[in-house]
Amino acid sequence: MSATVAGGRAIGTPTDRIEGREKVTGAARYAFEHAPENAAYAWIVQSPVAKGEIHSVDGSAALERPGVIAVVSVENAPRLAAVEEAELHVLQSRTISYRGQIVAVVVADSLEAAREAAAHVRVDYREQEHHVLLDEHDPAIYDPGRVNAGYPADSILGDVDAALAQAAAQVDVVYRTPAFHNNAMEPHATVASWDGDELTLYDSNQGASRVRDVIADVFELAPEQVRVISPHVGGAFGSKGTPRPHVVLAALAARMTQRPVKLAVTRQQMFAFTGYRTPTIQRLRLGAGADGRLTAIVHEAIHQSSRLREFTEQTTIATRQMYAAPNRRSTHRLARLDVPTPSWMRAPGETPGMYGLESAIDELAVELGIDPVELRIRNEPELDPERGVPFSSRNLVACLRLGAERFGWEERDPTPAVRRDGRWLVGTGVAASTYPAYRSPATATARANADGTFVVRIAGSDIGTGGRTALTLIAADALERPLERVRVEIGDSALPRAGLAGGSMATASWGTAVTFACRALLEQLQEHDGTVPAEGLEAFADSTDDVRATDQGYSRHAYGAQFAEVRVDADTGEARVSRLLGIFAAGRIINPKTARSQFIGGMTMGISMALLEESVMDREFGDYLNHDLAGYHIAAHADIGALEADWIEEDDAHLNPMGSKGIGEIGIVGTAAAVGNAVHHATGVRVRELPLRLDRLLAST
Amino acid sequence: MKPFEYERAADAAGAIATLTREAPRAMYLGGGTNLVDLMKLGVAAPELLIDVSHLPHDRIEPLADGGLRIGAAVSNSALAADRTVRARYPMLAQALLAGASGQLRNLATVGGNLLQRTRCSYFTDVSKPCNKREPGSGCPARDGDHRNLAILGHSEACVATHPSDMAVALVAIGSLVHVEGPGGARTIPLPGLHRLPGAAPQRDTVLEPGDLITAVELPPLPLAARSRYRKVRDRASYAFAVTSIAAALELDDDGTVRDSRIAFGGLSHVPWRALAAEEELRGLPATEASFARAADAELAHAQPLRDNGFKVPLARNLLVRTLAELAAEQGARA
C-alpha cells in the first residue's frame, strides 16, 4: 500500500476528453466499423421456446438462398471447451434454457442475405412447460452460499428477532424491483478473423485482456494466439464486462468459413443474451429506539437466475456497512428459472439493495417523526459495523449536511401530501449512496522518447467514461510532465495486461500500475542524468504485489447523498423529477469535468430506473416482451429536470497512489429511493415497487 | 431481408391503378416512419412499394367555407407549424407536437399518420401469435401484456389501440378524409375511417385496396379555437399515449355548455369520439360535476382488462380537468 498521495497539477484540473474530437467527428471507429477484406456477415437464430430440447436443425433451405455460406448449429458446430460462463458454450447442447437462446448462426456474403436466410433455418423442438416468473413462495428457492463479487450469501450478527420484538419502532416492508436491461448506445458487436491459429477480434468490451483470456480458453488456444482490439466502446454498464456468446459465435463462424466474420447483436437480442439486472423481492425489517437509533437491521433478498448459470446479485451487501446496529441479518436467496442469465448492470447489488434499504429508512423516519437526514446521521457507525475495522474515509454525514444545505432541506415540512403547485403535488426526498472502493492488479509500461514525449501503455478500456483522459492526467503527474507530452494507449490486449473497466475500479487499478511504471521510468531517467537515449527508455510495472498487500484493516467505500424534488400530477399520476442534487465523497477526483458527467449520468439512469424502466416478462411465451427502445422506456431529455452533482474532496492515504475511489456507479445508487421517498412526501402514498408508474400512483392522488 | 421493388408514383391515378392491380403484394409508402419499421420487423412484407410522398398533395389551403384542406403528403411538422392550424385548431397542433420526435415528424405525413398500425407488442413480434397480423392465430394480449391496450370497443379477437395523436384531434374536429380509389373519389367523415376490431382485426380502416388518402378537410369550427390536446404518457416525450384527450368547449353567456367536441386516444382500436359525453354536456352548467357526469356517461361501457382498469379513472380525470381548464379560460375571457 502506498502511504503517500501524489499531488500533481494535472489531477484535479477539469480536462476535455482526449478522444472527444474523434468521437464527435465520427473519426473514432467502433468494433463493427472495422471491415477486414472479404468479410462475411453472421445473423443469429434464436429459440422461440423457453424450455425444451432441439430435435433437429435443418439448414438446407437457408443454404440454398443466394450468398449464404454456412449454417452452424448443434448439428455441425465444432466442440468448444466448457468455461465457467455456461452461456459461452454456445451451439454445444440440444437443451433450450430460455426463450431467445442462440440455436444457430447463418453466415452470408451480406448482412441482408444472412438475415433473410436465418428465417429459413428450420429448427424442430420438443417443448416443455416453462417457469419464468419470480415468486417468493417458489419452493425451489435456495441459498446460493456465495453471491456476485464473492460475498457470502448470509451475514448474521446478534439476535434480530429479540431486538425487533423489543424495538420502540418497527418497519416490516417488502420492496420489489423489476428486471432491468442495459441499453448502451453501441450494441455488442464483434469482427473476428483468423490467420492460421491466430485469432483477431475487434470487439466492444470493458477489458481486452479478459476477453482474450476467456476466448483463448473456449478455443483451447494460448492467450498469445488471441488479440482483442477495442479502442472505443459506446457504453457498457457491465453488460460487456465478460464476453457474451456472440463473441464466441463470431470466432466460430470465422473459423468454419475461413472468412473474417462480422456479427452485431441487435437491440432486441440484447434483451435475451447479453445480461440484465435480476428482478428482486426484498423484505426489510428495521427496529429502532424512540431516539431513532437502530437496534436491528434485517434485509432479505430473493433473485432469479437461469438454468445455465448461477448468478446471484449481491443486493444486501451495502446494508452490511451503511448503519450502526448491534443486531443484523442480510441474506440472499435464488430461484433458477427458464429465463435468460442475469449479469452485471451498473452497481449490481447496491442499486436494487439501496433502493430497498433507503426506502425503508425513510419509512422508519416517518414512523418515528424524525427528519430522515437526522435519522441517518444518528445511525452513523464509528467502525464498519460488521467487520469492526475503521473506514479508510467516510463522509456520508458531510454529504448529507452539505446536500441538505444546498437543497434547502431545512425549510421542509415533513407532512406528506400538503404541497400543491397547480395540478402538481410536490414533495422532496433524500437517500444515501454508497459503492465499494475496489482495486485489481494491472501491469503497464511507460516509455520516454528522445523527442521529449512519453507513451504509457496498458490494456485498459474507455467505455465512454473518460478513463483514457483520467489515465493521461495520472501519468502526466507521475512523470512530472505537462499533459501534452503524454500519450496513453489502451484498448488492445497486446498492451500490458489489465483488468476490467468494472466495479468502479478501473482508474484506481490501472492508475496504480501507470503510476508505478512512470515512477520507475523517472528513476531510469535519473540514471541517465535526465537524458533520453535515441532508442528511448521504457519501464514496466506490475501492481499485483501492491494490490495483494492492501491493508485489510480498513473498510473502503465511497458515499453520497441524493436529494430529489418530485411532482406528481394529481389527475393522472404522472411523476416527474423536477430537481435532483447529488453530493458525493469519493476520494480525490481525477478529472472534475468527466467525473461530473459520471455522477449525473448515474443519477439520470437512477431517475430512469425510478420512473420508467422495467423489462416485462411474458408469462405465456417466457421472454422479455418490451424488447426495444419503444417498449423499454429510458429517460428522455424531457424527463430530466434540474440535475446537479458536486463532491467533497477526500484525502485518503489508504486507497492507491492517487487517493481515488471509483465514481462510475455510485451515481445510480440511492437515486430511486430518493425519488420514491419524494413521491411519498408529495402524495402520502408509499409505492413499494418500481417503476413508479402513473397507474401505481393514480389511485393514490 | 425480403427483397422488394420500389416505384415512385408520377400521379395519383397511376399509383391507384398500380396498387389496385398489384394488391395485396403492393403498398403505398408515405414518410415510411411506421411501414419501414414494420418491414424490418417482418410484420409487413410488401413486394412492391409505391411511393406517394412526392405527389402534389403537399399544400395546406383555406377553403371558401372557412375550413382548411390539408394535403395527405403534408409533413406532421409543417402542419403543426401552420399559423391557421395553431390559431384555429390548437388541439391539432398540440396533438401533432405531442407525437413522436422532431425527426419523425419531419418525415411523417398526414395520410400515413392516420394509417399507423398498433404498437401492441404481440403485433410487432412475428414469433408470437396475433389476430391482427395473422388472422385466426390468437390474441395473447388478452391474457398477457395489455396494460396499455384498449378498454373501449375491443373484441375477443383484438384488444389493440390506435397509436396516433393527430387522429384524435382530427376525430374531435369532425374532419373529412378525401379518398381516391379505383371507383373514383369520395369523402369519409371522421370518425368513420377507423373501424373497431370485431372479428376482423386485420382491417384497421374501411379503406379498400387501391384507396389513396389525398387530403384531410377541416370544417370551419369556431369552437375549435378554444381547444386543447393533453397526452398522458409514461415518459415525458417520445412515448405513445397511455390516454390522451382532444377537447373543445363553447359556453353560453350563462355559463352553460353550448357545444363541445371530445375525443380520446389510447383507449380503443379507433380514435374514440366521445359522443355520449358531448350529448350529456349540452346545456349543463360548466362545472366539474357536469364534466364528471359526462365522463361517466362515456365510460359507462368501458370493459377494462385485468391490468388496464386504471384507464377508466384516468380518462375520467383527464376529461374533467381538460374541460375545467377550457371553461376557466373562457370564464376569464368573458
PDB file of N, CA, C and O in Angstrom, chain A residues 98-156:
ATOM      1  N   TYR A  98     -33.817 -20.996 -22.229  1.00  0.00           N
ATOM      2  CA  TYR A  98     -34.648 -19.784 -22.182  1.00  0.00           C
ATOM      3  C   TYR A  98     -35.031 -19.382 -23.603  1.00  0.00           C
ATOM      4  O   TYR A  98     -34.361 -19.749 -24.570  1.00  0.00           O
ATOM      5  N   ARG A  99     -36.133 -18.626 -23.695  1.00  0.00           N
ATOM      6  CA  ARG A  99     -36.576 -18.142 -24.998  1.00  0.00           C
ATOM      7  C   ARG A  99     -35.599 -17.076 -25.484  1.00  0.00           C
ATOM      8  O   ARG A  99     -35.261 -16.155 -24.738  1.00  0.00           O
ATOM      9  N   GLY A 100     -35.177 -17.188 -26.709  1.00  0.00           N
ATOM     10  CA  GLY A 100     -34.197 -16.245 -27.241  1.00  0.00           C
ATOM     11  C   GLY A 100     -32.779 -16.784 -27.208  1.00  0.00           C
ATOM     12  O   GLY A 100     -31.853 -16.132 -27.705  1.00  0.00           O
ATOM     13  N   GLN A 101     -32.606 -17.991 -26.636  1.00  0.00           N
ATOM     14  CA  GLN A 101     -31.277 -18.607 -26.620  1.00  0.00           C
ATOM     15  C   GLN A 101     -30.812 -18.846 -28.060  1.00  0.00           C
ATOM     16  O   GLN A 101     -31.615 -19.125 -28.949  1.00  0.00           O
ATOM     17  N   ILE A 102     -29.513 -18.760 -28.268  1.00  0.00           N
ATOM     18  CA  ILE A 102     -28.962 -18.931 -29.617  1.00  0.00           C
ATOM     19  C   ILE A 102     -29.019 -20.405 -30.009  1.00  0.00           C
ATOM     20  O   ILE A 102     -28.524 -21.269 -29.276  1.00  0.00           O
ATOM     21  N   VAL A 103     -29.641 -20.694 -31.179  1.00  0.00           N
ATOM     22  CA  VAL A 103     -29.701 -22.081 -31.648  1.00  0.00           C
ATOM     23  C   VAL A 103     -28.962 -22.279 -32.969  1.00  0.00           C
ATOM     24  O   VAL A 103     -28.676 -23.413 -33.355  1.00  0.00           O
ATOM     25  N   ALA A 104     -28.681 -21.222 -33.674  1.00  0.00           N
ATOM     26  CA  ALA A 104     -27.942 -21.348 -34.941  1.00  0.00           C
ATOM     27  C   ALA A 104     -27.407 -19.984 -35.342  1.00  0.00           C
ATOM     28  O   ALA A 104     -27.854 -18.952 -34.816  1.00  0.00           O
ATOM     29  N   VAL A 105     -26.445 -20.020 -36.248  1.00  0.00           N
ATOM     30  CA  VAL A 105     -25.966 -18.767 -36.818  1.00  0.00           C
ATOM     31  C   VAL A 105     -25.805 -18.988 -38.321  1.00  0.00           C
ATOM     32  O   VAL A 105     -25.357 -20.046 -38.759  1.00  0.00           O
ATOM     33  N   VAL A 106     -26.249 -17.989 -39.090  1.00  0.00           N
ATOM     34  CA  VAL A 106     -26.151 -18.069 -40.544  1.00  0.00           C
ATOM     35  C   VAL A 106     -25.071 -17.097 -40.989  1.00  0.00           C
ATOM     36  O   VAL A 106     -25.027 -15.955 -40.531  1.00  0.00           O
ATOM     37  N   VAL A 107     -24.187 -17.573 -41.866  1.00  0.00           N
ATOM     38  CA  VAL A 107     -23.115 -16.723 -42.374  1.00  0.00           C
ATOM     39  C   VAL A 107     -23.322 -16.534 -43.876  1.00  0.00           C
ATOM     40  O   VAL A 107     -23.569 -17.508 -44.597  1.00  0.00           O
ATOM     41  N   ALA A 108     -23.258 -15.271 -44.313  1.00  0.00           N
ATOM     42  CA  ALA A 108     -23.501 -14.980 -45.731  1.00  0.00           C
ATOM     43  C   ALA A 108     -22.620 -13.832 -46.195  1.00  0.00           C
ATOM     44  O   ALA A 108     -21.964 -13.171 -45.385  1.00  0.00           O
ATOM     45  N   ASP A 109     -22.651 -13.607 -47.498  1.00  0.00           N
ATOM     46  CA  ASP A 109     -21.815 -12.543 -48.073  1.00  0.00           C
ATOM     47  C   ASP A 109     -22.258 -11.158 -47.646  1.00  0.00           C
ATOM     48  O   ASP A 109     -21.478 -10.215 -47.680  1.00  0.00           O
ATOM     49  N   SER A 110     -23.538 -11.027 -47.330  1.00  0.00           N
ATOM     50  CA  SER A 110     -24.031  -9.717 -46.895  1.00  0.00           C
ATOM     51  C   SER A 110     -24.885  -9.900 -45.649  1.00  0.00           C
ATOM     52  O   SER A 110     -25.414 -10.985 -45.385  1.00  0.00           O
ATOM     53  N   LEU A 111     -25.031  -8.802 -44.934  1.00  0.00           N
ATOM     54  CA  LEU A 111     -25.872  -8.818 -43.732  1.00  0.00           C
ATOM     55  C   LEU A 111     -27.312  -9.165 -44.109  1.00  0.00           C
ATOM     56  O   LEU A 111     -27.984  -9.953 -43.444  1.00  0.00           O
ATOM     57  N   GLU A 112     -27.778  -8.577 -45.224  1.00  0.00           N
ATOM     58  CA  GLU A 112     -29.157  -8.792 -45.655  1.00  0.00           C
ATOM     59  C   GLU A 112     -29.397 -10.263 -45.999  1.00  0.00           C
ATOM     60  O   GLU A 112     -30.430 -10.837 -45.648  1.00  0.00           O
ATOM     61  N   ALA A 113     -28.435 -10.866 -46.693  1.00  0.00           N
ATOM     62  CA  ALA A 113     -28.599 -12.270 -47.089  1.00  0.00           C
ATOM     63  C   ALA A 113     -28.609 -13.164 -45.854  1.00  0.00           C
ATOM     64  O   ALA A 113     -29.390 -14.122 -45.770  1.00  0.00           O
ATOM     65  N   ALA A 114     -27.746 -12.858 -44.886  1.00  0.00           N
ATOM     66  CA  ALA A 114     -27.682 -13.683 -43.672  1.00  0.00           C
ATOM     67  C   ALA A 114     -28.996 -13.583 -42.903  1.00  0.00           C
ATOM     68  O   ALA A 114     -29.546 -14.581 -42.437  1.00  0.00           O
ATOM     69  N   ARG A 115     -29.506 -12.369 -42.822  1.00  0.00           N
ATOM     70  CA  ARG A 115     -30.739 -12.156 -42.069  1.00  0.00           C
ATOM     71  C   ARG A 115     -31.922 -12.844 -42.743  1.00  0.00           C
ATOM     72  O   ARG A 115     -32.745 -13.481 -42.097  1.00  0.00           O
ATOM     73  N   GLU A 116     -31.991 -12.695 -44.049  1.00  0.00           N
ATOM     74  CA  GLU A 116     -33.090 -13.308 -44.797  1.00  0.00           C
ATOM     75  C   GLU A 116     -33.023 -14.833 -44.673  1.00  0.00           C
ATOM     76  O   GLU A 116     -34.034 -15.500 -44.445  1.00  0.00           O
ATOM     77  N   ALA A 117     -31.817 -15.388 -44.789  1.00  0.00           N
ATOM     78  CA  ALA A 117     -31.679 -16.843 -44.734  1.00  0.00           C
ATOM     79  C   ALA A 117     -31.997 -17.377 -43.339  1.00  0.00           C
ATOM     80  O   ALA A 117     -32.493 -18.499 -43.192  1.00  0.00           O
ATOM     81  N   ALA A 118     -31.715 -16.567 -42.320  1.00  0.00           N
ATOM     82  CA  ALA A 118     -31.955 -17.018 -40.938  1.00  0.00           C
ATOM     83  C   ALA A 118     -33.409 -17.409 -40.745  1.00  0.00           C
ATOM     84  O   ALA A 118     -33.729 -18.318 -39.978  1.00  0.00           O
ATOM     85  N   ALA A 119     -34.306 -16.736 -41.471  1.00  0.00           N
ATOM     86  CA  ALA A 119     -35.738 -17.042 -41.352  1.00  0.00           C
ATOM     87  C   ALA A 119     -36.061 -18.405 -41.968  1.00  0.00           C
ATOM     88  O   ALA A 119     -37.146 -18.940 -41.762  1.00  0.00           O
ATOM     89  N   HIS A 120     -35.135 -18.968 -42.735  1.00  0.00           N
ATOM     90  CA  HIS A 120     -35.381 -20.255 -43.401  1.00  0.00           C
ATOM     91  C   HIS A 120     -34.685 -21.428 -42.717  1.00  0.00           C
ATOM     92  O   HIS A 120     -34.701 -22.544 -43.237  1.00  0.00           O
ATOM     93  N   VAL A 121     -34.046 -21.160 -41.581  1.00  0.00           N
ATOM     94  CA  VAL A 121     -33.457 -22.272 -40.822  1.00  0.00           C
ATOM     95  C   VAL A 121     -34.587 -22.951 -40.072  1.00  0.00           C
ATOM     96  O   VAL A 121     -35.321 -22.307 -39.330  1.00  0.00           O
ATOM     97  N   ARG A 122     -34.733 -24.245 -40.288  1.00  0.00           N
ATOM     98  CA  ARG A 122     -35.846 -24.952 -39.663  1.00  0.00           C
ATOM     99  C   ARG A 122     -35.342 -25.708 -38.434  1.00  0.00           C
ATOM    100  O   ARG A 122     -34.478 -26.588 -38.523  1.00  0.00           O
ATOM    101  N   VAL A 123     -35.872 -25.319 -37.284  1.00  0.00           N
ATOM    102  CA  VAL A 123     -35.479 -25.979 -36.036  1.00  0.00           C
ATOM    103  C   VAL A 123     -36.722 -26.630 -35.442  1.00  0.00           C
ATOM    104  O   VAL A 123     -37.746 -25.974 -35.277  1.00  0.00           O
ATOM    105  N   ASP A 124     -36.639 -27.933 -35.168  1.00  0.00           N
ATOM    106  CA  ASP A 124     -37.747 -28.619 -34.510  1.00  0.00           C
ATOM    107  C   ASP A 124     -37.411 -28.807 -33.037  1.00  0.00           C
ATOM    108  O   ASP A 124     -36.313 -29.254 -32.693  1.00  0.00           O
ATOM    109  N   TYR A 125     -38.367 -28.453 -32.204  1.00  0.00           N
ATOM    110  CA  TYR A 125     -38.147 -28.507 -30.759  1.00  0.00           C
ATOM    111  C   TYR A 125     -39.083 -29.519 -30.123  1.00  0.00           C
ATOM    112  O   TYR A 125     -40.194 -29.741 -30.607  1.00  0.00           O
ATOM    113  N   ARG A 126     -38.672 -30.112 -29.023  1.00  0.00           N
ATOM    114  CA  ARG A 126     -39.587 -30.818 -28.131  1.00  0.00           C
ATOM    115  C   ARG A 126     -39.776 -29.876 -26.945  1.00  0.00           C
ATOM    116  O   ARG A 126     -38.898 -29.741 -26.093  1.00  0.00           O
ATOM    117  N   GLU A 127     -40.920 -29.215 -26.956  1.00  0.00           N
ATOM    118  CA  GLU A 127     -41.149 -28.143 -25.997  1.00  0.00           C
ATOM    119  C   GLU A 127     -41.631 -28.690 -24.660  1.00  0.00           C
ATOM    120  O   GLU A 127     -42.404 -29.646 -24.614  1.00  0.00           O
ATOM    121  N   GLN A 128     -41.163 -28.062 -23.594  1.00  0.00           N
ATOM    122  CA  GLN A 128     -41.621 -28.424 -22.246  1.00  0.00           C
ATOM    123  C   GLN A 128     -42.220 -27.185 -21.573  1.00  0.00           C
ATOM    124  O   GLN A 128     -41.974 -26.066 -22.001  1.00  0.00           O
ATOM    125  N   GLU A 129     -42.965 -27.447 -20.524  1.00  0.00           N
ATOM    126  CA  GLU A 129     -43.598 -26.344 -19.812  1.00  0.00           C
ATOM    127  C   GLU A 129     -42.532 -25.492 -19.118  1.00  0.00           C
ATOM    128  O   GLU A 129     -41.619 -26.029 -18.492  1.00  0.00           O
ATOM    129  N   HIS A 130     -42.672 -24.168 -19.231  1.00  0.00           N
ATOM    130  CA  HIS A 130     -41.651 -23.316 -18.632  1.00  0.00           C
ATOM    131  C   HIS A 130     -42.173 -22.606 -17.385  1.00  0.00           C
ATOM    132  O   HIS A 130     -43.373 -22.501 -17.161  1.00  0.00           O
ATOM    133  N   HIS A 131     -41.216 -22.119 -16.617  1.00  0.00           N
ATOM    134  CA  HIS A 131     -41.495 -21.415 -15.368  1.00  0.00           C
ATOM    135  C   HIS A 131     -40.600 -20.189 -15.355  1.00  0.00           C
ATOM    136  O   HIS A 131     -39.391 -20.294 -15.213  1.00  0.00           O
ATOM    137  N   VAL A 132     -41.212 -19.006 -15.520  1.00  0.00           N
ATOM    138  CA  VAL A 132     -40.400 -17.822 -15.772  1.00  0.00           C
ATOM    139  C   VAL A 132     -40.657 -16.657 -14.808  1.00  0.00           C
ATOM    140  O   VAL A 132     -40.013 -15.619 -14.916  1.00  0.00           O
ATOM    141  N   LEU A 133     -41.601 -16.825 -13.896  1.00  0.00           N
ATOM    142  CA  LEU A 133     -41.915 -15.701 -13.013  1.00  0.00           C
ATOM    143  C   LEU A 133     -41.314 -15.897 -11.623  1.00  0.00           C
ATOM    144  O   LEU A 133     -41.481 -16.946 -10.998  1.00  0.00           O
ATOM    145  N   LEU A 134     -40.610 -14.887 -11.154  1.00  0.00           N
ATOM    146  CA  LEU A 134     -40.017 -14.924  -9.813  1.00  0.00           C
ATOM    147  C   LEU A 134     -41.135 -14.769  -8.781  1.00  0.00           C
ATOM    148  O   LEU A 134     -41.952 -13.852  -8.871  1.00  0.00           O
ATOM    149  N   ASP A 135     -41.139 -15.674  -7.814  1.00  0.00           N
ATOM    150  CA  ASP A 135     -42.228 -15.718  -6.835  1.00  0.00           C
ATOM    151  C   ASP A 135     -41.611 -16.107  -5.486  1.00  0.00           C
ATOM    152  O   ASP A 135     -40.942 -17.138  -5.378  1.00  0.00           O
ATOM    153  N   GLU A 136     -41.855 -15.280  -4.475  1.00  0.00           N
ATOM    154  CA  GLU A 136     -41.211 -15.536  -3.179  1.00  0.00           C
ATOM    155  C   GLU A 136     -41.680 -16.842  -2.538  1.00  0.00           C
ATOM    156  O   GLU A 136     -41.054 -17.324  -1.599  1.00  0.00           O
ATOM    157  N   HIS A 137     -42.782 -17.409  -3.036  1.00  0.00           N
ATOM    158  CA  HIS A 137     -43.276 -18.668  -2.455  1.00  0.00           C
ATOM    159  C   HIS A 137     -42.795 -19.895  -3.229  1.00  0.00           C
ATOM    160  O   HIS A 137     -43.200 -21.009  -2.922  1.00  0.00           O
ATOM    161  N   ASP A 138     -41.956 -19.686  -4.215  1.00  0.00           N
ATOM    162  CA  ASP A 138     -41.426 -20.801  -5.005  1.00  0.00           C
ATOM    163  C   ASP A 138     -40.621 -21.737  -4.093  1.00  0.00           C
ATOM    164  O   ASP A 138     -39.630 -21.314  -3.482  1.00  0.00           O
ATOM    165  N   PRO A 139     -41.031 -23.007  -3.967  1.00  0.00           N
ATOM    166  CA  PRO A 139     -40.319 -23.904  -3.054  1.00  0.00           C
ATOM    167  C   PRO A 139     -38.888 -24.209  -3.504  1.00  0.00           C
ATOM    168  O   PRO A 139     -38.081 -24.692  -2.706  1.00  0.00           O
ATOM    169  N   ALA A 140     -38.572 -23.913  -4.747  1.00  0.00           N
ATOM    170  CA  ALA A 140     -37.220 -24.220  -5.247  1.00  0.00           C
ATOM    171  C   ALA A 140     -36.200 -23.129  -4.918  1.00  0.00           C
ATOM    172  O   ALA A 140     -35.032 -23.244  -5.281  1.00  0.00           O
ATOM    173  N   ILE A 141     -36.623 -22.095  -4.229  1.00  0.00           N
ATOM    174  CA  ILE A 141     -35.675 -21.037  -3.845  1.00  0.00           C
ATOM    175  C   ILE A 141     -34.642 -21.616  -2.893  1.00  0.00           C
ATOM    176  O   ILE A 141     -34.971 -22.373  -1.978  1.00  0.00           O
ATOM    177  N   TYR A 142     -33.373 -21.266  -3.126  1.00  0.00           N
ATOM    178  CA  TYR A 142     -32.314 -21.857  -2.308  1.00  0.00           C
ATOM    179  C   TYR A 142     -31.256 -20.826  -1.928  1.00  0.00           C
ATOM    180  O   TYR A 142     -31.233 -19.717  -2.448  1.00  0.00           O
ATOM    181  N   ASP A 143     -30.388 -21.252  -1.032  1.00  0.00           N
ATOM    182  CA  ASP A 143     -29.280 -20.416  -0.552  1.00  0.00           C
ATOM    183  C   ASP A 143     -28.072 -20.681  -1.443  1.00  0.00           C
ATOM    184  O   ASP A 143     -27.549 -21.789  -1.441  1.00  0.00           O
ATOM    185  N   PRO A 144     -27.633 -19.695  -2.214  1.00  0.00           N
ATOM    186  CA  PRO A 144     -26.510 -19.949  -3.129  1.00  0.00           C
ATOM    187  C   PRO A 144     -25.144 -19.988  -2.432  1.00  0.00           C
ATOM    188  O   PRO A 144     -24.135 -20.255  -3.090  1.00  0.00           O
ATOM    189  N   GLY A 145     -25.103 -19.698  -1.144  1.00  0.00           N
ATOM    190  CA  GLY A 145     -23.813 -19.759  -0.429  1.00  0.00           C
ATOM    191  C   GLY A 145     -22.959 -18.523  -0.649  1.00  0.00           C
ATOM    192  O   GLY A 145     -22.634 -17.805   0.284  1.00  0.00           O
ATOM    193  N   ARG A 146     -22.633 -18.265  -1.908  1.00  0.00           N
ATOM    194  CA  ARG A 146     -21.876 -17.052  -2.245  1.00  0.00           C
ATOM    195  C   ARG A 146     -22.612 -16.294  -3.330  1.00  0.00           C
ATOM    196  O   ARG A 146     -23.349 -16.887  -4.111  1.00  0.00           O
ATOM    197  N   VAL A 147     -22.376 -14.986  -3.375  1.00  0.00           N
ATOM    198  CA  VAL A 147     -23.050 -14.149  -4.363  1.00  0.00           C
ATOM    199  C   VAL A 147     -22.015 -13.429  -5.205  1.00  0.00           C
ATOM    200  O   VAL A 147     -20.803 -13.580  -4.987  1.00  0.00           O
ATOM    201  N   ASN A 148     -22.470 -12.657  -6.160  1.00  0.00           N
ATOM    202  CA  ASN A 148     -21.564 -11.946  -7.068  1.00  0.00           C
ATOM    203  C   ASN A 148     -20.518 -11.148  -6.285  1.00  0.00           C
ATOM    204  O   ASN A 148     -20.804 -10.612  -5.222  1.00  0.00           O
ATOM    205  N   ALA A 149     -19.320 -11.080  -6.839  1.00  0.00           N
ATOM    206  CA  ALA A 149     -18.165 -10.409  -6.236  1.00  0.00           C
ATOM    207  C   ALA A 149     -17.634 -11.181  -5.029  1.00  0.00           C
ATOM    208  O   ALA A 149     -16.792 -10.672  -4.291  1.00  0.00           O
ATOM    209  N   GLY A 150     -18.133 -12.412  -4.827  1.00  0.00           N
ATOM    210  CA  GLY A 150     -17.525 -13.300  -3.839  1.00  0.00           C
ATOM    211  C   GLY A 150     -18.023 -13.149  -2.420  1.00  0.00           C
ATOM    212  O   GLY A 150     -17.495 -13.784  -1.502  1.00  0.00           O
ATOM    213  N   TYR A 151     -19.038 -12.350  -2.192  1.00  0.00           N
ATOM    214  CA  TYR A 151     -19.527 -12.156  -0.824  1.00  0.00           C
ATOM    215  C   TYR A 151     -20.309 -13.376  -0.354  1.00  0.00           C
ATOM    216  O   TYR A 151     -20.987 -14.030  -1.156  1.00  0.00           O
ATOM    217  N   PRO A 152     -20.257 -13.674   0.965  1.00  0.00           N
ATOM    218  CA  PRO A 152     -21.117 -14.737   1.478  1.00  0.00           C
ATOM    219  C   PRO A 152     -22.585 -14.328   1.369  1.00  0.00           C
ATOM    220  O   PRO A 152     -22.924 -13.157   1.548  1.00  0.00           O
ATOM    221  N   ALA A 153     -23.431 -15.312   1.070  1.00  0.00           N
ATOM    222  CA  ALA A 153     -24.858 -15.017   0.880  1.00  0.00           C
ATOM    223  C   ALA A 153     -25.473 -14.457   2.158  1.00  0.00           C
ATOM    224  O   ALA A 153     -26.298 -13.561   2.113  1.00  0.00           O
ATOM    225  N   ASP A 154     -25.063 -15.000   3.284  1.00  0.00           N
ATOM    226  CA  ASP A 154     -25.667 -14.585   4.552  1.00  0.00           C
ATOM    227  C   ASP A 154     -24.637 -13.913   5.453  1.00  0.00           C
ATOM    228  O   ASP A 154     -23.479 -14.326   5.493  1.00  0.00           O
ATOM    229  N   SER A 155     -25.103 -12.930   6.194  1.00  0.00           N
ATOM    230  CA  SER A 155     -24.273 -12.340   7.248  1.00  0.00           C
ATOM    231  C   SER A 155     -25.202 -12.083   8.435  1.00  0.00           C
ATOM    232  O   SER A 155     -26.184 -11.349   8.305  1.00  0.00           O
ATOM    233  N   ILE A 156     -24.906 -12.737   9.550  1.00  0.00           N
ATOM    234  CA  ILE A 156     -25.814 -12.670  10.696  1.00  0.00           C
ATOM    235  C   ILE A 156     -25.028 -12.297  11.951  1.00  0.00           C
ATOM    236  O   ILE A 156     -24.026 -12.934  12.277  1.00  0.00           O
TER     237      ILE A 156
END
